[in-house]
Short mmCIF file of C-alpha atoms in Angstrom, two decimals:
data_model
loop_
_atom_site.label_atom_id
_atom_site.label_comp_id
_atom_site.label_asym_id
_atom_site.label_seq_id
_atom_site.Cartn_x
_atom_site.Cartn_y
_atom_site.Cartn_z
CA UNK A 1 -79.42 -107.86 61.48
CA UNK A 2 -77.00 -109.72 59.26
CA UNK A 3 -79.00 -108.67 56.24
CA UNK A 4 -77.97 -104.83 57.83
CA UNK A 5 -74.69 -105.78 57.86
CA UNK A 6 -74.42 -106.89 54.45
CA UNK A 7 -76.04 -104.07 52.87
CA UNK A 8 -73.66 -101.93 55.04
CA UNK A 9 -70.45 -104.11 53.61
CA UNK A 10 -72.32 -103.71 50.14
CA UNK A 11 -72.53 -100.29 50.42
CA UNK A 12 -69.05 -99.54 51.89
CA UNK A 13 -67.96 -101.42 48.57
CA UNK A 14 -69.53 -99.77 46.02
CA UNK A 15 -68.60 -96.65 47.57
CA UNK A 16 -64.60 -97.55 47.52
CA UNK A 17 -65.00 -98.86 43.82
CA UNK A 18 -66.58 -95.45 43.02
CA UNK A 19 -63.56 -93.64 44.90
CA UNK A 20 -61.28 -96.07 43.13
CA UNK A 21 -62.58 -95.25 39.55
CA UNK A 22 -62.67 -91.61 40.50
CA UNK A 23 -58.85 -91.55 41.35
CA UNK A 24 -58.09 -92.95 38.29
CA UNK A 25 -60.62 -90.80 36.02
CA UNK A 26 -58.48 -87.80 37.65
CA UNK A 27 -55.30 -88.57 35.88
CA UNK A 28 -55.98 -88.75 32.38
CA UNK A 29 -53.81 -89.35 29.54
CA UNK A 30 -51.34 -86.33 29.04
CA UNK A 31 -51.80 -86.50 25.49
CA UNK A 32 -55.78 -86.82 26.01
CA UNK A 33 -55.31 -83.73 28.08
CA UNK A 34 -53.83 -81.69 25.43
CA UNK A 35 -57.00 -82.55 23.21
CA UNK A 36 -59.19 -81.65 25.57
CA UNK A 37 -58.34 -77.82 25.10
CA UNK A 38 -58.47 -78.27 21.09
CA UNK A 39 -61.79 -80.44 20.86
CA UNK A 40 -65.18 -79.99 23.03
CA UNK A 41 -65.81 -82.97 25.09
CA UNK A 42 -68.97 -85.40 23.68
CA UNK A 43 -70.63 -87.48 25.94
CA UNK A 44 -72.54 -91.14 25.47
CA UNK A 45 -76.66 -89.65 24.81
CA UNK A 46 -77.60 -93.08 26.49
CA UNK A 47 -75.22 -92.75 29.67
CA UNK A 48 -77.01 -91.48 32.79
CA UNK A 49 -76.46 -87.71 33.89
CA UNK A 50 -75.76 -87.94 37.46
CA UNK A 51 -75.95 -84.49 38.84
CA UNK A 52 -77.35 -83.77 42.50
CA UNK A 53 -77.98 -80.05 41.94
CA UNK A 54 -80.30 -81.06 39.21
CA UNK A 55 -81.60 -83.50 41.21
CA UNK A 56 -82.25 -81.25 44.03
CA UNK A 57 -83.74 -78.73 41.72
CA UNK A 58 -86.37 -81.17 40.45
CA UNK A 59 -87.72 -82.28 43.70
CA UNK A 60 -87.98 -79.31 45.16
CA UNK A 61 -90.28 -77.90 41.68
CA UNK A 62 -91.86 -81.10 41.85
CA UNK A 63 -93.18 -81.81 45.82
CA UNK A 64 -95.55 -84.80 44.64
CA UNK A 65 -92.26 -87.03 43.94
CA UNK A 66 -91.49 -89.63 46.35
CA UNK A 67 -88.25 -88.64 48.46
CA UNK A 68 -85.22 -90.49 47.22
CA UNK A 69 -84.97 -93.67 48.43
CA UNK A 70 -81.98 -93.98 51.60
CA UNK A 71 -78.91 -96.15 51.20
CA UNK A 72 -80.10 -98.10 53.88
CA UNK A 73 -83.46 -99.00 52.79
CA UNK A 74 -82.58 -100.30 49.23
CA UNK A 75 -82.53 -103.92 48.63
CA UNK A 76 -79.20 -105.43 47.57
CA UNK A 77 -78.76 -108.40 45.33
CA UNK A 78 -75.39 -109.85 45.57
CA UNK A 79 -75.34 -110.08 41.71
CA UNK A 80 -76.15 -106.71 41.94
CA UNK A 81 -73.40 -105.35 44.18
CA UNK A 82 -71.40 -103.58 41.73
CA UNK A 83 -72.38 -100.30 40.52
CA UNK A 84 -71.88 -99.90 37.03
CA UNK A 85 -69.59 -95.98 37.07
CA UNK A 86 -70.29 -93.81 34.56
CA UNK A 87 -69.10 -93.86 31.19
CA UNK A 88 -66.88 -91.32 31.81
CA UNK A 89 -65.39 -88.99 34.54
CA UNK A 90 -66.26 -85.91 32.84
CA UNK A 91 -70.83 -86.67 33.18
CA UNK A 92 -69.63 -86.34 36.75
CA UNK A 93 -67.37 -83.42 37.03
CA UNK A 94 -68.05 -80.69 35.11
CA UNK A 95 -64.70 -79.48 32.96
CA UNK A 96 -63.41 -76.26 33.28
CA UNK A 97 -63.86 -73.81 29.94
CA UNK A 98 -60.84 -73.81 27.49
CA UNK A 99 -59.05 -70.97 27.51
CA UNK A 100 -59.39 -69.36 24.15
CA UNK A 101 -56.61 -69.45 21.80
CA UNK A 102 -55.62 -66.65 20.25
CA UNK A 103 -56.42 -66.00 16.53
CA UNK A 104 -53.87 -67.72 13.88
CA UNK A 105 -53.02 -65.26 10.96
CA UNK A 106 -53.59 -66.39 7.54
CA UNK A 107 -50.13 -65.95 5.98
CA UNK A 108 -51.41 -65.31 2.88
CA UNK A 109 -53.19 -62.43 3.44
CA UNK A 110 -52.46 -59.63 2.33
CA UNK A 111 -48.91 -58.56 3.71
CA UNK A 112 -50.18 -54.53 4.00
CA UNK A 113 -52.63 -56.04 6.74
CA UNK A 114 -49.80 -57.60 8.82
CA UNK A 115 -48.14 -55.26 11.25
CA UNK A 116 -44.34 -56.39 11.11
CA UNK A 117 -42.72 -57.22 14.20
CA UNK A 118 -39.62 -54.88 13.44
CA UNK A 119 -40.70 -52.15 11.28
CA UNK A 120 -38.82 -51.02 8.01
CA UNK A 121 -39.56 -49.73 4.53
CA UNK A 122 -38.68 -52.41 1.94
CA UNK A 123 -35.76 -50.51 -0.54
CA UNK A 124 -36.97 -50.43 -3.95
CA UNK A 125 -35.00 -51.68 -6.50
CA UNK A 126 -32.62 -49.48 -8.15
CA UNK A 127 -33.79 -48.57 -11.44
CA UNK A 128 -31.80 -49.60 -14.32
CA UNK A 129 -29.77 -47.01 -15.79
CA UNK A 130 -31.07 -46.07 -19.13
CA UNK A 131 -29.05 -47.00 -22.29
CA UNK A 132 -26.65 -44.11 -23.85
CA UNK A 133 -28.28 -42.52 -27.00
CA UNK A 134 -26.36 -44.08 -30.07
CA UNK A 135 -24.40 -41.29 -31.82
CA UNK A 136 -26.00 -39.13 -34.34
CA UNK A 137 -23.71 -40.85 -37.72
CA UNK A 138 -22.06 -37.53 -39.24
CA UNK A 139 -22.75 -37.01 -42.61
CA UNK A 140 -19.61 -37.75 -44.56
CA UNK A 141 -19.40 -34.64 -46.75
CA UNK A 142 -15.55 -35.45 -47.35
CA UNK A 143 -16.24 -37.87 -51.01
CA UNK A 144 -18.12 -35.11 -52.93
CA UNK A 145 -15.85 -33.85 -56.36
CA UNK A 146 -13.68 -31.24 -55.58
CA UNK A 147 -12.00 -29.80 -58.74
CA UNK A 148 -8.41 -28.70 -58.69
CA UNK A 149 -6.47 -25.82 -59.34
CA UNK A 150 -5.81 -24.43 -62.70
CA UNK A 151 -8.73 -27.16 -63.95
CA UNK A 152 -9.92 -26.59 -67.53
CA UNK A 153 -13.29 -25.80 -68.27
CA UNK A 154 -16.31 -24.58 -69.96
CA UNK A 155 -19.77 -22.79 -69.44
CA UNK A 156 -22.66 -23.32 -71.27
CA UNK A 157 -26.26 -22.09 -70.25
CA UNK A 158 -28.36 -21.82 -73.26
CA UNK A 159 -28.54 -22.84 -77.44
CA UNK A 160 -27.36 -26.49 -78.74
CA UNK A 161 -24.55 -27.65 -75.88
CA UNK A 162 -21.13 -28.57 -77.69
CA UNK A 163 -19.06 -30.89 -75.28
CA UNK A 164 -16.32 -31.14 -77.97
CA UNK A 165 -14.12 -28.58 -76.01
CA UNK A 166 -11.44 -30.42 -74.52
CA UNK A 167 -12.47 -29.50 -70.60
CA UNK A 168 -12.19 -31.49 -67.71
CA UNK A 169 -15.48 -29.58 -66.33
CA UNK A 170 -18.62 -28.26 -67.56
CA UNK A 171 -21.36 -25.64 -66.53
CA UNK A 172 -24.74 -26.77 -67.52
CA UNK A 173 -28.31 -26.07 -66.80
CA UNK A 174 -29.64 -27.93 -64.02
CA UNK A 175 -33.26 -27.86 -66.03
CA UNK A 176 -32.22 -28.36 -69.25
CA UNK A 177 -29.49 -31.07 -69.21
CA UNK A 178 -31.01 -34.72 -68.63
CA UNK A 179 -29.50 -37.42 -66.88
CA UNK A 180 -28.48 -39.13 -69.61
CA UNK A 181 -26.27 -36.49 -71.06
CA UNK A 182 -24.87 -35.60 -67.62
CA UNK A 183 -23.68 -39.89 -67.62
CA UNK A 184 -22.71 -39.37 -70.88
CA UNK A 185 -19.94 -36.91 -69.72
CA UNK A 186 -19.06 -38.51 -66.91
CA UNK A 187 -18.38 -41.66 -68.74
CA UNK A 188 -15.49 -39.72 -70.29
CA UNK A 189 -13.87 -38.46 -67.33
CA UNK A 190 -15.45 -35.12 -67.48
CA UNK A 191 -17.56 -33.56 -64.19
CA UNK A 192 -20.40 -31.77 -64.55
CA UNK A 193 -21.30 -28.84 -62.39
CA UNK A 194 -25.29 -27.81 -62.72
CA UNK A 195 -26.40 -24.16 -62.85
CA UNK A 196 -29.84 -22.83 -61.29
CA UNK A 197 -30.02 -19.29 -60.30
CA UNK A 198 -30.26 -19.50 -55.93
CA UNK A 199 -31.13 -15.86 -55.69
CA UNK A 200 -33.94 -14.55 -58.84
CA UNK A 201 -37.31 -16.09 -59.67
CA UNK A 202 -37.45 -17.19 -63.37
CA UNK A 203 -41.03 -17.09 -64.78
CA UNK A 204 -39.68 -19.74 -67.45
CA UNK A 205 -38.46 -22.42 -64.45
CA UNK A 206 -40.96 -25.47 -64.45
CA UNK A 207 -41.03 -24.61 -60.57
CA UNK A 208 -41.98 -20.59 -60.95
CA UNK A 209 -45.47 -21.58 -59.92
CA UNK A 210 -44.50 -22.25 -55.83
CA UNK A 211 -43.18 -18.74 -55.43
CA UNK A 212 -45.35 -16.57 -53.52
CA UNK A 213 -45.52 -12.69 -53.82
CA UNK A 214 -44.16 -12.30 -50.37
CA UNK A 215 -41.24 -14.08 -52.12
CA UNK A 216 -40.96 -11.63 -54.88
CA UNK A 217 -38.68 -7.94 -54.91
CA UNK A 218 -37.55 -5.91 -58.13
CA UNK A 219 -36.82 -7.06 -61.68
CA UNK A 220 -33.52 -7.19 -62.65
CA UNK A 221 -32.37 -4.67 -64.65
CA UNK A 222 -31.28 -6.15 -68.46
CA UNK A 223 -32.96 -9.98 -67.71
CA UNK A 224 -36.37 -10.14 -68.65
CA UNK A 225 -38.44 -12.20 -67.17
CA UNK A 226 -36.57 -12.29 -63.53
CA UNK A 227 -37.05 -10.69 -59.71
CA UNK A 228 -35.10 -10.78 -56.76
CA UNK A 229 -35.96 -13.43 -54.00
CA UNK A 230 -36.25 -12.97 -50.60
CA UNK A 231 -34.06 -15.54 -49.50
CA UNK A 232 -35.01 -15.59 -45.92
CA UNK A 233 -38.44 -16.97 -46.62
CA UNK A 234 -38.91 -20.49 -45.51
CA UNK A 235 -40.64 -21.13 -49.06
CA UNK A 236 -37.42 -19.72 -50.85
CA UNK A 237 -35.30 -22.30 -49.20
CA UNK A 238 -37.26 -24.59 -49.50
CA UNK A 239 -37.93 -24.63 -53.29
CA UNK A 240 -33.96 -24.17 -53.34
CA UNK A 241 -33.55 -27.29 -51.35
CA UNK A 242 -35.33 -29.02 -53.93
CA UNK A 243 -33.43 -27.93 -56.81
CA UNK A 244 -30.79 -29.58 -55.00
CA UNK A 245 -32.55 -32.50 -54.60
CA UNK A 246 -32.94 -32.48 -58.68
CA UNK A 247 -29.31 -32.06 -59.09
CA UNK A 248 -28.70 -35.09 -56.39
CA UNK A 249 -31.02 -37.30 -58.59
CA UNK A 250 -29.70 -36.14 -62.56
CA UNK A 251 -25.99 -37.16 -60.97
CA UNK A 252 -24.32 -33.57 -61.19
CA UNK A 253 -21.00 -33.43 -59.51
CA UNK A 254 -22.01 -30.33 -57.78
CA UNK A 255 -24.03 -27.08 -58.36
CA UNK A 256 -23.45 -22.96 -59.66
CA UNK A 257 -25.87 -21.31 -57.62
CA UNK A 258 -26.13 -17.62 -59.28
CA UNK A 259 -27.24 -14.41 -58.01
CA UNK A 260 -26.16 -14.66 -54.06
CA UNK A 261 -25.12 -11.41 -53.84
CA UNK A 262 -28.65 -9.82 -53.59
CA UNK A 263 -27.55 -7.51 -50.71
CA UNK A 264 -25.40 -5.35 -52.33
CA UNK A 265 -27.92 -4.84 -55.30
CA UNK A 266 -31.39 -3.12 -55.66
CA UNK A 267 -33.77 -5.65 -54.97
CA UNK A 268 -36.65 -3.86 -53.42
CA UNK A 269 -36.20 -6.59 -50.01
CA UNK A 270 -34.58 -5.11 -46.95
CA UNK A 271 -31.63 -8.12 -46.98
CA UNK A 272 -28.24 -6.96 -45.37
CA UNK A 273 -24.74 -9.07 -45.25
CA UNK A 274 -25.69 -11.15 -42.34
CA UNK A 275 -29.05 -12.45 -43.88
CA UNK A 276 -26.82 -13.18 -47.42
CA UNK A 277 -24.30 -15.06 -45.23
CA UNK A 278 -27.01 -17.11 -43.51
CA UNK A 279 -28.81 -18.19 -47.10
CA UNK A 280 -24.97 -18.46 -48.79
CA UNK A 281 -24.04 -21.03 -45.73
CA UNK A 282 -27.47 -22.67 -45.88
CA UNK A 283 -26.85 -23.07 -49.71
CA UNK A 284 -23.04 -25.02 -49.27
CA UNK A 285 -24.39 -27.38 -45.96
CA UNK A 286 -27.24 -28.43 -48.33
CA UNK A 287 -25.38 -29.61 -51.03
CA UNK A 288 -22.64 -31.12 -48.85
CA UNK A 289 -25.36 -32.91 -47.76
CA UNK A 290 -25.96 -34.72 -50.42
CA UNK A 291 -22.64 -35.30 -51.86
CA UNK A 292 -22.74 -32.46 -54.01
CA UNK A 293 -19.64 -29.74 -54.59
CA UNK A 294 -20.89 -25.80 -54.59
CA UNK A 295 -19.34 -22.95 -56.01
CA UNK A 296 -19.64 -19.34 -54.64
CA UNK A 297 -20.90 -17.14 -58.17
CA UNK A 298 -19.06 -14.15 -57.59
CA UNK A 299 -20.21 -11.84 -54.18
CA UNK A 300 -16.59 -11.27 -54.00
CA UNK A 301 -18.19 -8.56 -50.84
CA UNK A 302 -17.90 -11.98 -49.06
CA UNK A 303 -15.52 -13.83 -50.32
CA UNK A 304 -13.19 -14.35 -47.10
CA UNK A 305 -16.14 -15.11 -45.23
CA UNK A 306 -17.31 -18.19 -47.67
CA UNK A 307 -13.77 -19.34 -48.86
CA UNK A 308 -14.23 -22.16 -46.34
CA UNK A 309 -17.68 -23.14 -46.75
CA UNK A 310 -17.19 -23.53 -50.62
CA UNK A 311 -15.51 -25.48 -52.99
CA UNK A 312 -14.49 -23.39 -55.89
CA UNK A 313 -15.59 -20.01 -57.53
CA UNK A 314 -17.21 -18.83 -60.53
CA UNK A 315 -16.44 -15.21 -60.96
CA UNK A 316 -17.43 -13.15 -63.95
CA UNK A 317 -15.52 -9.89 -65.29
CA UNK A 318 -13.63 -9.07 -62.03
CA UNK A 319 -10.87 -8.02 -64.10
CA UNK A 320 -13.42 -5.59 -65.70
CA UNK A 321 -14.18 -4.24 -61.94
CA UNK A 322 -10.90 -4.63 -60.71
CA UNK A 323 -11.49 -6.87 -58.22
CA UNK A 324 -9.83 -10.19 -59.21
CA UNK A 325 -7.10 -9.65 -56.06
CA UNK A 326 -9.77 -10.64 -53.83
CA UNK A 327 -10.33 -14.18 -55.10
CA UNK A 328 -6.72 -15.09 -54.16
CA UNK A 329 -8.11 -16.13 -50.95
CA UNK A 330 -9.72 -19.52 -53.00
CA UNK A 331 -6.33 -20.24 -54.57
CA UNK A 332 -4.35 -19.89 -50.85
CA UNK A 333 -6.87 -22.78 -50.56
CA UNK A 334 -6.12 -24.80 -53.55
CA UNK A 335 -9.42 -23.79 -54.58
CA UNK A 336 -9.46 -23.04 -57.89
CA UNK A 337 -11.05 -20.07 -59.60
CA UNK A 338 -13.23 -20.12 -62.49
CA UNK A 339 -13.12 -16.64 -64.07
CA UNK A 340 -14.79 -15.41 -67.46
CA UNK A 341 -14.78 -12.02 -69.32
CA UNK A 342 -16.93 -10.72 -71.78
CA UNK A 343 -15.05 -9.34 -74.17
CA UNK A 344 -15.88 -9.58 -77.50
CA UNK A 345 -13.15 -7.40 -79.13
CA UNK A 346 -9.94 -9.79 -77.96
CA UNK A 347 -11.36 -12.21 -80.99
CA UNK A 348 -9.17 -10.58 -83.67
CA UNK A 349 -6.61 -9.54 -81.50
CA UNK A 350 -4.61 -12.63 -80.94
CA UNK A 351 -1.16 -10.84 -78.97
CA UNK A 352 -3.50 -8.62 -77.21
CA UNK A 353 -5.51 -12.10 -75.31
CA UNK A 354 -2.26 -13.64 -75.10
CA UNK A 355 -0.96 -10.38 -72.42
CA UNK A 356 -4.16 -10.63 -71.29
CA UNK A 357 -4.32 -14.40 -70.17
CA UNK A 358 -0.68 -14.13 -69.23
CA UNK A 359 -1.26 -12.16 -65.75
CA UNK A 360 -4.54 -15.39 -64.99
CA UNK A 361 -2.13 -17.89 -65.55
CA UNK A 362 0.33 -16.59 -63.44
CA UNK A 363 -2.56 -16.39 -60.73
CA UNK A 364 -3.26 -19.53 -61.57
CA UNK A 365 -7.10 -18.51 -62.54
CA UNK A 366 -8.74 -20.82 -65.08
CA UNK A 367 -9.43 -17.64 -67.15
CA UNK A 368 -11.86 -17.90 -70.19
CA UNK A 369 -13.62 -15.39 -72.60
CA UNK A 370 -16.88 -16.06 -73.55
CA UNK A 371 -20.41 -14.55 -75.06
CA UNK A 372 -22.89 -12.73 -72.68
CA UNK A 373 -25.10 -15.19 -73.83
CA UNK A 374 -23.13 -17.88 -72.87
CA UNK A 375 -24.37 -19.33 -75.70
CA UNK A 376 -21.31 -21.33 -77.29
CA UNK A 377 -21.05 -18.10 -80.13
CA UNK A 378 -17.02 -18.67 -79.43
CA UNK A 379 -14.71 -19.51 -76.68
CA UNK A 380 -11.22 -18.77 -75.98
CA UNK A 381 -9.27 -20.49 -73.47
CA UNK A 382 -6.13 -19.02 -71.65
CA UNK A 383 -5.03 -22.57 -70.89
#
């Protein structure tokens, strides 16, 4: 009986220590409550797994087991009172499953796969405003030689050139004078103005050969050897550009383009006054260009048209056609006028070319008489 009641007392205190321990298992750490929902639980592989459902479950698969023992009918050591608990509250109790977190989003994906809270379009940035275009530099046209009024002078195309004439200008050949000889002059203070003919093909010219028959009209009457041009072709111009381009590099002072009145004559080419002004004004920009002074060779048809876009003229025998009136237009300009006559017979007749260069120099016309050949046979000055 007394060994009853002392299991009974035994019993009774093992079951209050297990209630005890249990009490306290229930309060865990807070901080080892906060882990609990981060890390799965892990439990001791050695500890015991006390669980009565599985307990019941295996006796009642497996009826050849001895029934548990009772409480009652144990034997009790008192060194063997105390129950050891479990390792830890958890084996007894199962936990409840963590709630699942929601998913963390990699920042540094890519930010078209994140939905932004508050939507917007990011601005783009304003472009940069583009850079003004530097000005186009003008070409400075104003330095090229301009030759005054009532300038002396002298024209020479062809046989032995005499620069002994005291002239402050001279009409060469643009193909026959070399560089050297233009420098020469120059060197004294005299300019040098270079003749090519702008309007007739010469089968003598070292450049006849890049004409083209579409370039070619009529032969002139009383010049062997020459044709009218078309001087709207592109190949015209261009051939004529390049004559200037020979006069830029010999160092002429400027240029006597000839034969620019090819509308008013027979050519054989269907040119009228608006395709002469277009070449005539294509002429006078080119050699402006390239520093060089132009005179207009007579086309006194369009003389107060071209007054401005040249430099001087060169006008033969418009006292012979009556026509020297319409140059004044050069010399209301301070432009002066370069006229020549051909006439032989005023030689011998000393008082009749002094009347005769009396009415030029009161124009103020640089007035000379000279051979058709322009040859240097004689010359006679009015100034």
């Amino acid at each position: 009986m007394k060994v009853a009641k002392f299991k009974n007392v035994a019993l009774f205190a093992t079951s209050f220590f297990l209630l005890s321990a249990c009490s306290v298992d229930s309060e865990p750490d807070q901080d080892q409550t906060d882990n609990s929902k981060q890390q799965p639980l892990t439990s001791d592989e050695n500890a015991p797994i006390l669980d009565e459902q599985n307990t019941d479950s295996e006796e009642a698969d497996n009826p050849s087991l001895p029934p548990a023992p009772s409480p009652v009918d144990v034997p009790v050591d008192l060194d063997d009172s105390i129950v050891e608990s479990p390792s830890t509250q958890e084996d007894l109790t199962p936990n409840p499953i963590a709630p699942s977190k929601p998913p963390v989003v990699d920042s540094s994906a890519d930010e078209d796969t994140v939905t932004p809270s508050t939507p917007g379009v990011t601005p783009e940035p304003a472009p940069e405003p583009n850079p003004e275009p530097e000005p186009t530099p003008e070409l400075d046209t104003s330095n090229h030689y301009k030759p005054q009024l009532l300038v002396t002078w002298q024209l020479q195309l062809q046989g032995t050139l005499n620069t002994s004439y005291d002239a402050e200008l001279y009409v060469m050949d643009l193909f026959d004078t070399s560089k050297s000889k233009i420098a020469s002059l120059q060197s004294q203070g005299i300019a040098v103005i270079c003749y090519f003919s702008a309007g007739t093909y010469e089968e003598w010219r070292s450049d006849a050969s890049k004409f083209t028959a579409s370039d070619l009209g009529l032969a002139l009457a009383d010049w062997p050897g020459e044709r009218w041009l078309d001087v709207r072709t592109h190949n015209v111009r261009s051939i004529m550009s390049t004559r200037l381009d020979l006069a830029s590099s010999k160092g002429c002072n400027g240029v006597d383009p000839d034969n620019v009145d090819g509308y008013s004559n027979p050519t054989g080419i269907d040119l009228d006054s608006s395709d002469q002004l277009a070449y005539n004004r294509y002429l006078s920009e080119q050699a402006h260009n390239r520093g060089l002074a132009i005179g207009l060779k007579n086309n006194v048809g369009q003389v107060e048209q071209l007054a401005d876009d040249y430099d001087f003229t060169i006008n033969e025998s418009c006292d012979r056609y009556n026509e020297c009136g319409r140059l004044d237009v050069f010399i209301s300009q301070g432009k002066p006028v370069l006229h020549v006559e051909y006439r032989p017979e005023l030689l011998n007749q000393p008082s009749a070319f002094s009347a005769y260069c009396q009415e030029f120099v009161d124009k103020q016309f640089s007035s000379l008489v000279l051979p058709r050949n322009l040859d240097d046979e004689y010359r006679l000055s009015c100034q």
